[in-house]
XYZ file of C-alpha atoms in Angstrom:
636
model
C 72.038 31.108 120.073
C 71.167 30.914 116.530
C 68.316 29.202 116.832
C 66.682 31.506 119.464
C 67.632 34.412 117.423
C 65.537 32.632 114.477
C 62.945 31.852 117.119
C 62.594 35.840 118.184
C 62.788 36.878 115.028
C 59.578 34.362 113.780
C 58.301 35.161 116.608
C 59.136 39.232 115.756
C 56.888 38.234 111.964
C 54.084 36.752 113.456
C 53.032 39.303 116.313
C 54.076 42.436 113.441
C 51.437 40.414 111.073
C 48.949 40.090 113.640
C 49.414 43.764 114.739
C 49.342 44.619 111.011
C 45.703 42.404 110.109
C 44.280 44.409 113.660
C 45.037 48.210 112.587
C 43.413 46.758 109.025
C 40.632 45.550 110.754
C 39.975 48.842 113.483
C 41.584 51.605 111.857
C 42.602 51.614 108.279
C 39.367 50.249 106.918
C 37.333 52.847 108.548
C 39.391 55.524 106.916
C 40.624 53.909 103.692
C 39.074 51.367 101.106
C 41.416 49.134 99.792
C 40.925 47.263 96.452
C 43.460 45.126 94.915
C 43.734 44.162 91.434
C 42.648 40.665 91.952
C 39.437 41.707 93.890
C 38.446 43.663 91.421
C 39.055 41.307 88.998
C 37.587 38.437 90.982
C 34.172 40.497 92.199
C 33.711 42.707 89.416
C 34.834 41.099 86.359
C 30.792 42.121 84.443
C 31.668 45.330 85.025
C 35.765 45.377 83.495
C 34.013 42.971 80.400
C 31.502 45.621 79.846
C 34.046 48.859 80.487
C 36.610 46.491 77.733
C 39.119 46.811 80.640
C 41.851 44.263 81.687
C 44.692 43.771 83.910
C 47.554 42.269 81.990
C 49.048 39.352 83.397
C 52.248 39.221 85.510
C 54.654 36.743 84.722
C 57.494 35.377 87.330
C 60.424 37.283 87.435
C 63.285 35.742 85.871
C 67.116 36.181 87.218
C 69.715 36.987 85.029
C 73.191 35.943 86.019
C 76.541 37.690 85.085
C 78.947 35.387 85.352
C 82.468 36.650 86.820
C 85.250 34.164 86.229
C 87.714 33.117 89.255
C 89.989 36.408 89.350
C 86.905 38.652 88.694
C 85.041 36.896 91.733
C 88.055 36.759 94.089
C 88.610 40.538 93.308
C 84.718 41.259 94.000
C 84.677 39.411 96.862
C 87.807 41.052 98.520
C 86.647 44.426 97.338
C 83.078 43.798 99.447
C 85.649 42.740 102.691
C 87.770 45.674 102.321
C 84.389 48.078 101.676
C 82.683 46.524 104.563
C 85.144 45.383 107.347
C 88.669 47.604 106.504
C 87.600 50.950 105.517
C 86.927 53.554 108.386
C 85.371 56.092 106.237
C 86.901 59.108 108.521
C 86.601 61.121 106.127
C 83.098 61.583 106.311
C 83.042 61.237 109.865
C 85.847 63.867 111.417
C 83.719 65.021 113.954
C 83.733 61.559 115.807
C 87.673 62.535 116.240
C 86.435 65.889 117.666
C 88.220 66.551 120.871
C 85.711 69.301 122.072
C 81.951 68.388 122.858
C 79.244 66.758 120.314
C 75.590 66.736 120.803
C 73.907 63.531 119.881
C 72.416 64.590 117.006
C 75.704 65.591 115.614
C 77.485 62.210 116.556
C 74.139 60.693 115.146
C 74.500 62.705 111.626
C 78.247 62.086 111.356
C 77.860 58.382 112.084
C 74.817 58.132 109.229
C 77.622 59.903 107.164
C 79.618 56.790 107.058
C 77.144 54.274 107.109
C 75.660 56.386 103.428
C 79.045 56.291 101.797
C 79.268 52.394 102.788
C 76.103 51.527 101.095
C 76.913 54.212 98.185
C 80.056 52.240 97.484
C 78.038 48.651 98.038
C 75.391 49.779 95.357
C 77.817 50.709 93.049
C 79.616 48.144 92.963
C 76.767 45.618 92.466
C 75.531 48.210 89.955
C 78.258 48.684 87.391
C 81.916 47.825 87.532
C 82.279 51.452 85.795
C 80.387 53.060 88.181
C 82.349 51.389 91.025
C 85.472 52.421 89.625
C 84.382 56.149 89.248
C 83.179 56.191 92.493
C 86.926 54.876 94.114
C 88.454 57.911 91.700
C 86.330 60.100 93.246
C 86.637 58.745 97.103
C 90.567 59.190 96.332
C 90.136 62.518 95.222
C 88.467 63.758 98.238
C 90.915 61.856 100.862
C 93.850 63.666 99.221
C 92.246 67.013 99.514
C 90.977 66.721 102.706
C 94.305 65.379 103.858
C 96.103 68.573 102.059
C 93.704 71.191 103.870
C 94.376 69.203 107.333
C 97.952 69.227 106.786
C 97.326 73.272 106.669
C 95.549 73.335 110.095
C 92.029 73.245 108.318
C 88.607 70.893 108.807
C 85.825 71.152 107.025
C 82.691 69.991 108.275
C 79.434 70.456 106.612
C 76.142 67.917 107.210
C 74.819 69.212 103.723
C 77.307 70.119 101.814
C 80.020 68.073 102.525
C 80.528 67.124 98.482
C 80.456 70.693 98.021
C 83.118 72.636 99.797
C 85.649 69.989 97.992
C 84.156 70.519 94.810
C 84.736 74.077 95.009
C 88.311 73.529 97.000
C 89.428 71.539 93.458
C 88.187 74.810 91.531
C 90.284 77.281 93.845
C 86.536 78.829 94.297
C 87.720 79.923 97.963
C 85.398 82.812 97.864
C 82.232 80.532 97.697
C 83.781 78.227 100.674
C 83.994 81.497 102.569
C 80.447 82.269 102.260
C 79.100 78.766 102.822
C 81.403 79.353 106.326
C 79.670 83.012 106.391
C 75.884 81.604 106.501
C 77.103 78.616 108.551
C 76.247 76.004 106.118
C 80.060 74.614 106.388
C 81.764 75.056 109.644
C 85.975 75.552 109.577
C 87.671 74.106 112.502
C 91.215 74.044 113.661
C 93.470 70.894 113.003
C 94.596 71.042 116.309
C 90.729 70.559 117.880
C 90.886 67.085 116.165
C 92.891 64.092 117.634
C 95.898 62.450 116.054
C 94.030 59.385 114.863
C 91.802 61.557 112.139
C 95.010 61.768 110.521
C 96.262 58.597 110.992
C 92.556 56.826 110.092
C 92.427 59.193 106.539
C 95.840 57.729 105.985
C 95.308 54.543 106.260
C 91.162 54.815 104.393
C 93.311 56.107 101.266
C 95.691 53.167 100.978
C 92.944 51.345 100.973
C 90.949 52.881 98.724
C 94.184 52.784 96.523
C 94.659 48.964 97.173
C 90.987 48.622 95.886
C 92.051 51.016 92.631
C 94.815 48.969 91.989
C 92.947 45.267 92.132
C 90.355 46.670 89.479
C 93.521 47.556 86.886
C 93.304 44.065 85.751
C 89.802 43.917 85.290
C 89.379 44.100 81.497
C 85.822 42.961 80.858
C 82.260 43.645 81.683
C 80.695 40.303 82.495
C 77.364 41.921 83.248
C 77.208 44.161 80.396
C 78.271 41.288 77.955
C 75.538 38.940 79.756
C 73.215 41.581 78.626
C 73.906 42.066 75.462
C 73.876 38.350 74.614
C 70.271 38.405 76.200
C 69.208 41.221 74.202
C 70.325 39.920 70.973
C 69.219 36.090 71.660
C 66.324 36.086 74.316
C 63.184 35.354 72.234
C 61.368 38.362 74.498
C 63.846 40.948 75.040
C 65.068 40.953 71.383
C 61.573 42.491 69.707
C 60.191 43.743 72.477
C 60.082 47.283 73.402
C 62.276 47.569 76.814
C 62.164 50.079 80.170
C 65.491 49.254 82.066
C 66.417 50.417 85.384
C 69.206 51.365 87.385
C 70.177 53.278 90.958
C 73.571 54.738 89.104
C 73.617 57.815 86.989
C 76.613 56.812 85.587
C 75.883 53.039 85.266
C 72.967 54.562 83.372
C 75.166 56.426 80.561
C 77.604 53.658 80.239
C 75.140 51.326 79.478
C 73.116 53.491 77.261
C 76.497 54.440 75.492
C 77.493 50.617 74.883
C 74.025 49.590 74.002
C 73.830 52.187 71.258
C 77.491 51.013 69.600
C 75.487 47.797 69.221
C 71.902 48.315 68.905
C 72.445 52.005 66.733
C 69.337 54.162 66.738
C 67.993 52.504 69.270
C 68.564 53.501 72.737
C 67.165 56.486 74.901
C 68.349 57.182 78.101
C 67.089 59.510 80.956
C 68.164 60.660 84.395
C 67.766 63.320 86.448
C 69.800 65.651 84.495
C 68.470 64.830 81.252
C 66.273 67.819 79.964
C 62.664 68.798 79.225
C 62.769 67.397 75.484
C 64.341 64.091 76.492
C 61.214 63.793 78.692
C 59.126 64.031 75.609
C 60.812 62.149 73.817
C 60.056 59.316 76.825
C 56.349 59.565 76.765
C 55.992 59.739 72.942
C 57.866 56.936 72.730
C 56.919 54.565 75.399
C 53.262 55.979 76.802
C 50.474 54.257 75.556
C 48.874 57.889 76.388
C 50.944 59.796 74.759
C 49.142 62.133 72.006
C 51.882 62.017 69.059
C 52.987 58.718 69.424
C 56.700 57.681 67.894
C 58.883 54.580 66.935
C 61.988 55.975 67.399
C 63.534 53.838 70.222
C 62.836 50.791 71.303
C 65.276 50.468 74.392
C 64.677 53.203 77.418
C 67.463 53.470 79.957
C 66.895 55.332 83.130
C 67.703 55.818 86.882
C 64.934 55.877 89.581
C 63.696 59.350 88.586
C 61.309 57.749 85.996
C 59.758 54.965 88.639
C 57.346 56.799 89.729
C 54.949 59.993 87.664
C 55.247 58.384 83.969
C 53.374 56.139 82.353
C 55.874 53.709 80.193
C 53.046 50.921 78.991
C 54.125 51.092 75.142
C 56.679 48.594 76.856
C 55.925 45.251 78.520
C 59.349 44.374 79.675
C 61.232 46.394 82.892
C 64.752 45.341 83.263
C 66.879 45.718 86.680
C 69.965 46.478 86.069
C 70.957 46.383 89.560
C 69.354 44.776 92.778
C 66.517 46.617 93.877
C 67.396 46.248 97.567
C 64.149 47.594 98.689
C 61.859 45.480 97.108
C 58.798 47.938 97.492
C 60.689 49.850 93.947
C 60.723 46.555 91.903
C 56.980 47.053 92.888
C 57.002 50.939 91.940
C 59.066 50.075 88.789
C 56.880 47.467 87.172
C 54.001 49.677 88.075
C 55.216 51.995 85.158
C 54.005 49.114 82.871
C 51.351 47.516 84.796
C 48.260 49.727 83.716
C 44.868 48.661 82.978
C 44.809 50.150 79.796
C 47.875 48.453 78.772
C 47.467 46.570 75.102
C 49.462 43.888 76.987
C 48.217 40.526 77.942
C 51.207 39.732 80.038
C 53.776 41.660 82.008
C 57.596 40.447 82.068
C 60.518 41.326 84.710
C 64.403 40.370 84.399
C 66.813 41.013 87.509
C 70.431 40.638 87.358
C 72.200 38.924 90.362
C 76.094 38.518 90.510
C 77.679 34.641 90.429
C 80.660 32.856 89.800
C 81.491 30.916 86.536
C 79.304 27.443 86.480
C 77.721 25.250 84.424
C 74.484 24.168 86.842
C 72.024 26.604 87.153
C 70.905 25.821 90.736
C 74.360 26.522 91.431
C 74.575 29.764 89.764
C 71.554 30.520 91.961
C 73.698 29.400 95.281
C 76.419 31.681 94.215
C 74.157 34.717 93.306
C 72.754 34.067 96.893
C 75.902 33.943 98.970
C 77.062 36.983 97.194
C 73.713 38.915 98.576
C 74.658 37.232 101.644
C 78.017 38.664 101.625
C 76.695 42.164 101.426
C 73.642 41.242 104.182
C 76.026 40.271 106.455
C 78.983 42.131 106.485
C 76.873 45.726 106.343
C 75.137 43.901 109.375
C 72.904 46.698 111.268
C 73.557 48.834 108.177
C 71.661 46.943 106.097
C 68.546 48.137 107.035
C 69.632 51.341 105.395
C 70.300 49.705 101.959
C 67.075 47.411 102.416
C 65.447 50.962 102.942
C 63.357 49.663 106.111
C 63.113 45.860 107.857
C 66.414 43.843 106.947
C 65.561 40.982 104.748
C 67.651 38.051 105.052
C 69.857 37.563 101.825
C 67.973 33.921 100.882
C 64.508 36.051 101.532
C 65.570 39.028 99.532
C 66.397 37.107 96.214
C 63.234 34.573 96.948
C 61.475 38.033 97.014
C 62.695 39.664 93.989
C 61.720 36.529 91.658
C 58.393 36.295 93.605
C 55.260 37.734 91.241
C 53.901 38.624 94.739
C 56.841 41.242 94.834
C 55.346 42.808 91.927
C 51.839 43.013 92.365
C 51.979 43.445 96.283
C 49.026 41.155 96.364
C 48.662 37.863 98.648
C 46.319 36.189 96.039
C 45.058 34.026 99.436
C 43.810 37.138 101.415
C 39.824 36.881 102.523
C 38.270 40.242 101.081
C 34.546 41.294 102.034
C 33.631 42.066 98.418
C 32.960 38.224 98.653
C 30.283 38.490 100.659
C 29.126 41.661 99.083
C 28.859 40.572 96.075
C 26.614 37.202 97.545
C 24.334 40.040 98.637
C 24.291 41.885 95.769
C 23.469 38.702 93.804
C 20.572 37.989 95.965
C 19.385 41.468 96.079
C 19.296 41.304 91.579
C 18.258 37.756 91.357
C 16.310 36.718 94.399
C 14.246 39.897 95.836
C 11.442 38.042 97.902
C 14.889 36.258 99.890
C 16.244 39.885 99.999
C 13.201 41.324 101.297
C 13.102 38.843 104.205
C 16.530 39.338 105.417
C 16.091 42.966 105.665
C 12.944 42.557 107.374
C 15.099 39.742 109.613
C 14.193 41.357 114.015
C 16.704 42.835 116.094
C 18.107 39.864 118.193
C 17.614 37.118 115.416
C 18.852 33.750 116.365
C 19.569 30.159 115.252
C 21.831 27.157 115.586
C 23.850 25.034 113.517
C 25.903 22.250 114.214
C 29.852 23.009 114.104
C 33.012 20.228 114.081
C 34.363 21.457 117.153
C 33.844 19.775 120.433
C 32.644 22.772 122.236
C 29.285 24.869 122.572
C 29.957 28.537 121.456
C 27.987 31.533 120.570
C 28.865 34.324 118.411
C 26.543 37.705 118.155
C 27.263 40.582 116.034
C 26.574 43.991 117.806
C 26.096 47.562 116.631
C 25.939 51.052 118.416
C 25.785 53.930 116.144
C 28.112 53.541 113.652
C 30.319 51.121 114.861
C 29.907 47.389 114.432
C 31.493 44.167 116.229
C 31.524 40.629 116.454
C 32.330 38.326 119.512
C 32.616 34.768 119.916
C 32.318 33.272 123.427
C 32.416 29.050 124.838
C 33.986 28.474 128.375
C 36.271 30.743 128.512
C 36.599 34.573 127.783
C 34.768 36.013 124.421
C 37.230 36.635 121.956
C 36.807 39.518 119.229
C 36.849 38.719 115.553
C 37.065 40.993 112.635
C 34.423 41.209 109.982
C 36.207 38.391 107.911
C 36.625 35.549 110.704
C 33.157 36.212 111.901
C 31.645 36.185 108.015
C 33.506 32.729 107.850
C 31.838 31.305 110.566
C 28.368 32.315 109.670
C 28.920 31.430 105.613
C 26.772 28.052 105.387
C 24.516 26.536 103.021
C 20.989 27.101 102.377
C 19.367 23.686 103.180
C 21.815 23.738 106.483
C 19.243 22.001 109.072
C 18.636 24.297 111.885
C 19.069 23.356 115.194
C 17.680 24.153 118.547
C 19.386 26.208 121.165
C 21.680 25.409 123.875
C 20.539 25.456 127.270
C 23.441 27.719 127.949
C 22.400 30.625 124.995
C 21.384 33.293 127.057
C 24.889 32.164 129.638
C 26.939 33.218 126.489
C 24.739 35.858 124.863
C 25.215 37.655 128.293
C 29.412 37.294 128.436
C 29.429 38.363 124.854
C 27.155 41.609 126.072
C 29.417 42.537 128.865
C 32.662 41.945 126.253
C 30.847 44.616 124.129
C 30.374 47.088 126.731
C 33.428 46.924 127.267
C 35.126 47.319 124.476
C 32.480 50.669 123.630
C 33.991 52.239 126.758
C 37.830 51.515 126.136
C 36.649 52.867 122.543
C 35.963 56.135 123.640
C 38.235 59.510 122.572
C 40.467 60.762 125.293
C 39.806 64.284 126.126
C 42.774 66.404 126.067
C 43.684 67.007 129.956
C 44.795 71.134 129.804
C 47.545 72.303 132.271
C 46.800 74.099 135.520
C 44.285 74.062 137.934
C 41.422 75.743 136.586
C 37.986 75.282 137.447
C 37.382 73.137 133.439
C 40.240 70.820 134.518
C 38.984 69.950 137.679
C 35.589 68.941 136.466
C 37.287 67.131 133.659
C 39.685 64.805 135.933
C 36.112 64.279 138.646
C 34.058 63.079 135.504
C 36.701 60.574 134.144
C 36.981 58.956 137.068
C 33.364 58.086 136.397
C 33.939 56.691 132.847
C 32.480 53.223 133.339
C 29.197 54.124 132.164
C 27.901 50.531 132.632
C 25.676 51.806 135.009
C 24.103 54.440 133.354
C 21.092 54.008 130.461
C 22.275 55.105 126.897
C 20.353 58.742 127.318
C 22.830 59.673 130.425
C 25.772 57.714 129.114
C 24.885 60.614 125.731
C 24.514 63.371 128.363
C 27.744 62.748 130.114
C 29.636 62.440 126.927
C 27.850 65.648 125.753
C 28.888 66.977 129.113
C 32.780 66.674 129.109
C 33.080 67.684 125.167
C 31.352 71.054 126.189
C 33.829 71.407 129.385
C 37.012 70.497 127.048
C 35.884 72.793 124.259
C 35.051 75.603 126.830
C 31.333 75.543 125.490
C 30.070 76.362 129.095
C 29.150 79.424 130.563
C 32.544 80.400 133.464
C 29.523 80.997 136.391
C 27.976 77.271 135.368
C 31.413 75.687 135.724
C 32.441 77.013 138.762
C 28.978 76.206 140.420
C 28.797 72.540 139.143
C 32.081 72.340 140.546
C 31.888 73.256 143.899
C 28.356 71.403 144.176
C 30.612 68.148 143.004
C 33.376 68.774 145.481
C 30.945 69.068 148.330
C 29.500 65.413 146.715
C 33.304 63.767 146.710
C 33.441 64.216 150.349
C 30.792 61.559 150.857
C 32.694 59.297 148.413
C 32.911 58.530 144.688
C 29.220 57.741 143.709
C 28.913 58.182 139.832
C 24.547 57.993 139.848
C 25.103 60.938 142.686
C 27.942 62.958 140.653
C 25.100 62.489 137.617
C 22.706 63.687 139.127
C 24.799 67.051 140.404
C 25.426 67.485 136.511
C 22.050 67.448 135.425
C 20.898 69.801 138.154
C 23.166 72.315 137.292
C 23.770 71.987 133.549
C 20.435 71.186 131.649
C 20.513 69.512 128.555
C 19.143 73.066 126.760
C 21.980 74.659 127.344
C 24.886 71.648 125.629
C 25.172 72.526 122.000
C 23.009 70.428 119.833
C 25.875 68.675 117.416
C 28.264 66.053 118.487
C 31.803 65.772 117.648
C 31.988 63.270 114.619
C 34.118 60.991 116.907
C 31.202 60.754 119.369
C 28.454 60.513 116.524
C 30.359 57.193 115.804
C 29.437 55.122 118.994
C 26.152 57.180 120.110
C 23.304 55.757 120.278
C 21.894 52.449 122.376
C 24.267 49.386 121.894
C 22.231 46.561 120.046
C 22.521 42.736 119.535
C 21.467 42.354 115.575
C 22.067 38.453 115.310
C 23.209 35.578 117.274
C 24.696 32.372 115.942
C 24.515 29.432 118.424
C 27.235 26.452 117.212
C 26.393 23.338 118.924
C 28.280 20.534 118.970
């Protein structure tokens, strides 16, 4: 069973990649131009020289490991069992105990409720043992009040402001909780509307969130934070250079910033999402390259997720993770920060901290750091693709990823791009005019042969009507379509390639590839939006696209027609025109579907004067007569 589930889920990657490469290929470049860093530097690296631009240079990722000795990992790996497997989280889920009705929606929010607060308390714990530890106090906290307002007949259940009402319930603010009730924001139910087990699941969630309490009591030390500051005082990069660290936990991030500065004085700033408008400044005159008064005041920046994204931080070269980014796309987002082309920065360096137990073998450190990721992976199960933020990743995949420099730069360094192939043409066009000269002046229908390893004759031709372009290669069986970068492959050969002479079966193939092209022109076309009823426009409409395979008709009708049904959909007709055409087309149906005959009732009653002169963008695309522009004959 394992192995098929591997097998479906390759399976799952390979289609989703394939899908992915095809909406590249027909949608997204059509609408979007992508460039990536290493294109540009690849294809245009004249024109960064001359501009005195440059993209610094990313370095591999290196893992940290905090090392937690034999009580600290038996403790951490308990606490992730009892998180994960024990706790019921009913709490933040009373409606599922609800003995009246629940919509879906509401089972679906109260459900989400729980699976949050697991991954809250799974973060945190990975994050900081401080911030774990706060967050337990503060789980307690609310279990005891909630109990105490059930025990006198009240529930509170709010999808927004759940954190709320017992915020205000510990500040006797009942005059606030009455007004949230008032404008429906927080709902009050009856104790007895709720079955026995709410109270008997809350019991039992606090004992265990108790029992976890209790375990961390003998937890003295911070391995992770005493990792770090080794690092920081002995790594030869971290110790001079100017630092951005990161981290998911408010709290996390003003322990650590209040440690660091007992033993790096003067030389920590920290910012979150509470910090204020001059701490801001502070950031960017300290740590952006851009900034206009530039300052030396601190060399170590701590900060939650609120600065990942909006600030440049390029002063720095170093970003720090405090904490796993579980969704790898923000190790991407946070790097970015320092990853500028303007950067003074030749090279770009990440550190990410991963839990282990004690050892003295680094690939073994690595083996622990991974089963603990697996720990989490697995035991969340389904719910992990809530802390992955998306996909789940696979725990041996996840830390692969997040000491990949791919991670980072987003780029696969292997990827095709067509700036290859315009840059060849640029080149010729600069250096070699006469050569340019002749390919533009190169007929409609050009042709030639080469010889090819495979074993097989095939032809491909590149096509064109109006706007849109394709390629299709065809042998013995069915032509297949290629995107622009398969099919520029193919033709890419040297200049003093020997030509060769045609197969007997060219014009076989040219003709399969012309009826692929077809079509694919047709299926291309917009749908029309089909309006309710039965009025006389959506008749007409629902006749003339049963008539849609316009193989039979020459380009100028296929136009007309087109022109035709746009004009009906966007009520662009005259009412009296409509209604004629369409009784003149019913009268035609009776002797059977004929689409030259149904034409030719169009054109007799709607003359070409009387469509509007512009075409919807959409149709402007594919008008016009389809054309072959080239053929390549491989022989073999």
């Amino acid at each position: 069973k394992g192995l098929d589930r591997y097998k479906d889920r390759a399976k799952y990657i390979k289609v989703a990649k394939e899908n992915a490469k095809e909406i590249r290929e027909k949608v997204l470049k059509y609408l979007m131009v992508r460039r990536t860093r290493t294109e540009i530097e690849k294809y245009f690296s004249d024109d960064l020289k001359k501009q005195k631009l440059k993209f610094p240079k990313i370095e591999n990722p290196e893992a940290i490991f905090y090392e937690l000795n034999n009580e600290e990992d038996k403790i951490f790996n308990k606490t992730i069992e009892f998180i994960t497997r024990k706790f019921k989280y009913a709490r933040y889920m009373p409606l599922l105990y609800y003995k009246g009705k629940l919509t879906q929606p509401e089972e679906l929010s109260q459900r989400n409720m729980g699976k949050f607060m697991k991954i809250l308390l799974v973060k945190r714990l990975e994050s900081s043992f401080y911030a774990f530890r706060k967050s337990i106090e503060r789980f307690i906290l609310y279990y005891e009040k909630f109990l105490r307002e059930l025990e006198k007949g009240n529930v509170y259940v709010s999808k927004k402001y759940t954190y709320k009402i017992f915020e205000l319930l510990e500040n006797d603010d009942e005059e606030k909780i009455q007004r949230l009730i008032d404008e429906d924001k927080a709902k009050k139910y009856s104790a007895k509307d709720f079955r026995k087990e709410l109270k008997q699941d809350l019991k039992q969630d606090l004992e265990t969130l108790r029992e976890i309490q209790k375990l961390w009591r003998n937890i003295k030390r911070d391995p992770k934070l005493l990792k770090f500051i080794k690092m920081l005082s002995s790594h030869p990069i971290l110790k001079k250079h100017r630092l951005i660290v990161f981290t998911e936990s408010k709290e996390t991030c003003d322990y650590l910033a209040k440690n660091l500065e007992s033993k790096f004085p003067n030389q920590v700033l920290s910012y979150s999402g509470g910090s204020s408008a001059a701490t801001r400044e502070k950031v960017i005159e300290n740590f952006d390259a851009r900034a206009r008064f530039p300052k030396d005041d601190y060399r170590i920046l701590v900060s939650t997720e609120v600065l990942s994204e909006g600030i440049n931080l390029h002063r720095s070269d170093v970003v720090i993770n405090y904490d796993i980014p579980w969704n790898p796309t923000r190790l991407m987002q946070r790097v970015g920060r320092i990853n500028r082309v303007d950067t003074a920065f030749d090279r770009i360096y990440t550190f990410n901290f991963f839990p282990t137990k004690q050892s003295d073998s680094l690939i073994k450190l690595k083996e622990a750091a991974e089963a603990k990721i697996h720990a989490f992976m697995t035991l969340l199960g389904d719910d992990a693709r809530i802390l992955t933020e998306g996909e789940p990743i696979g725990s041996h995949e996840l830390f692969n990823r997040l000491i990949s420099k791919k991670t980072i730069t987003g780029e696969d360094e292997r990827e095709e791009s067509e700036l290859k192939y315009l840059q060849i043409i640029k080149d010729i066009r600069d250096n070699n005019p006469d050569l340019f000269a002749k390919i533009k002046r190169l007929p409609k229908k050009a042709r030639t042969a080469r010889k090819n390893d495979k074993k097989v004759n095939s032809l491909l031709t590149y096509f064109r009507k109006g706007k849109l372009q394709k390629f299709f290669i065809v042998s013995k069986g069915k032509p297949q379509e290629l995107d622009f970068i398969s099919a520029a492959k193919l033709l890419e050969t040297a200049q003093n390639t020997k030509r060769e002479k045609l197969g007997k079966d060219f014009y076989e193939l040219l003709d399969k590839n012309k009826k692929a092209f077809e079509l694919a022109t047709i299926e291309e076309m917009p749908e029309l939006k089909m309006r309710g009823g039965r009025d006389t426009a959506t008749q007409m409409l629902k006749i003339l696209k049963a008539i849609r395979d316009f193989r039979k008709f020459t380009e100028d009708q296929e136009l007309y027609l087109r022109k035709v049904m746009r004009e009906i959909e966007e009520g662009g007709l005259p009412k009296q025109t409509t209604k004629r055409t369409l009784q003149e087309l019913n009268k035609e149906l009776k002797n059977g579907l004929n689409s030259l005959r149904i034409l030719g009732v169009l054109q007799k009653n709607i003359p070409s004067d009387l469509l509007k002169e512009h075409i919807a963008e959409s149709a402007a695309q594919t008008s016009g007569p389809r054309e072959v522009i080239l053929s390549e004959y491989f022989t073999s």
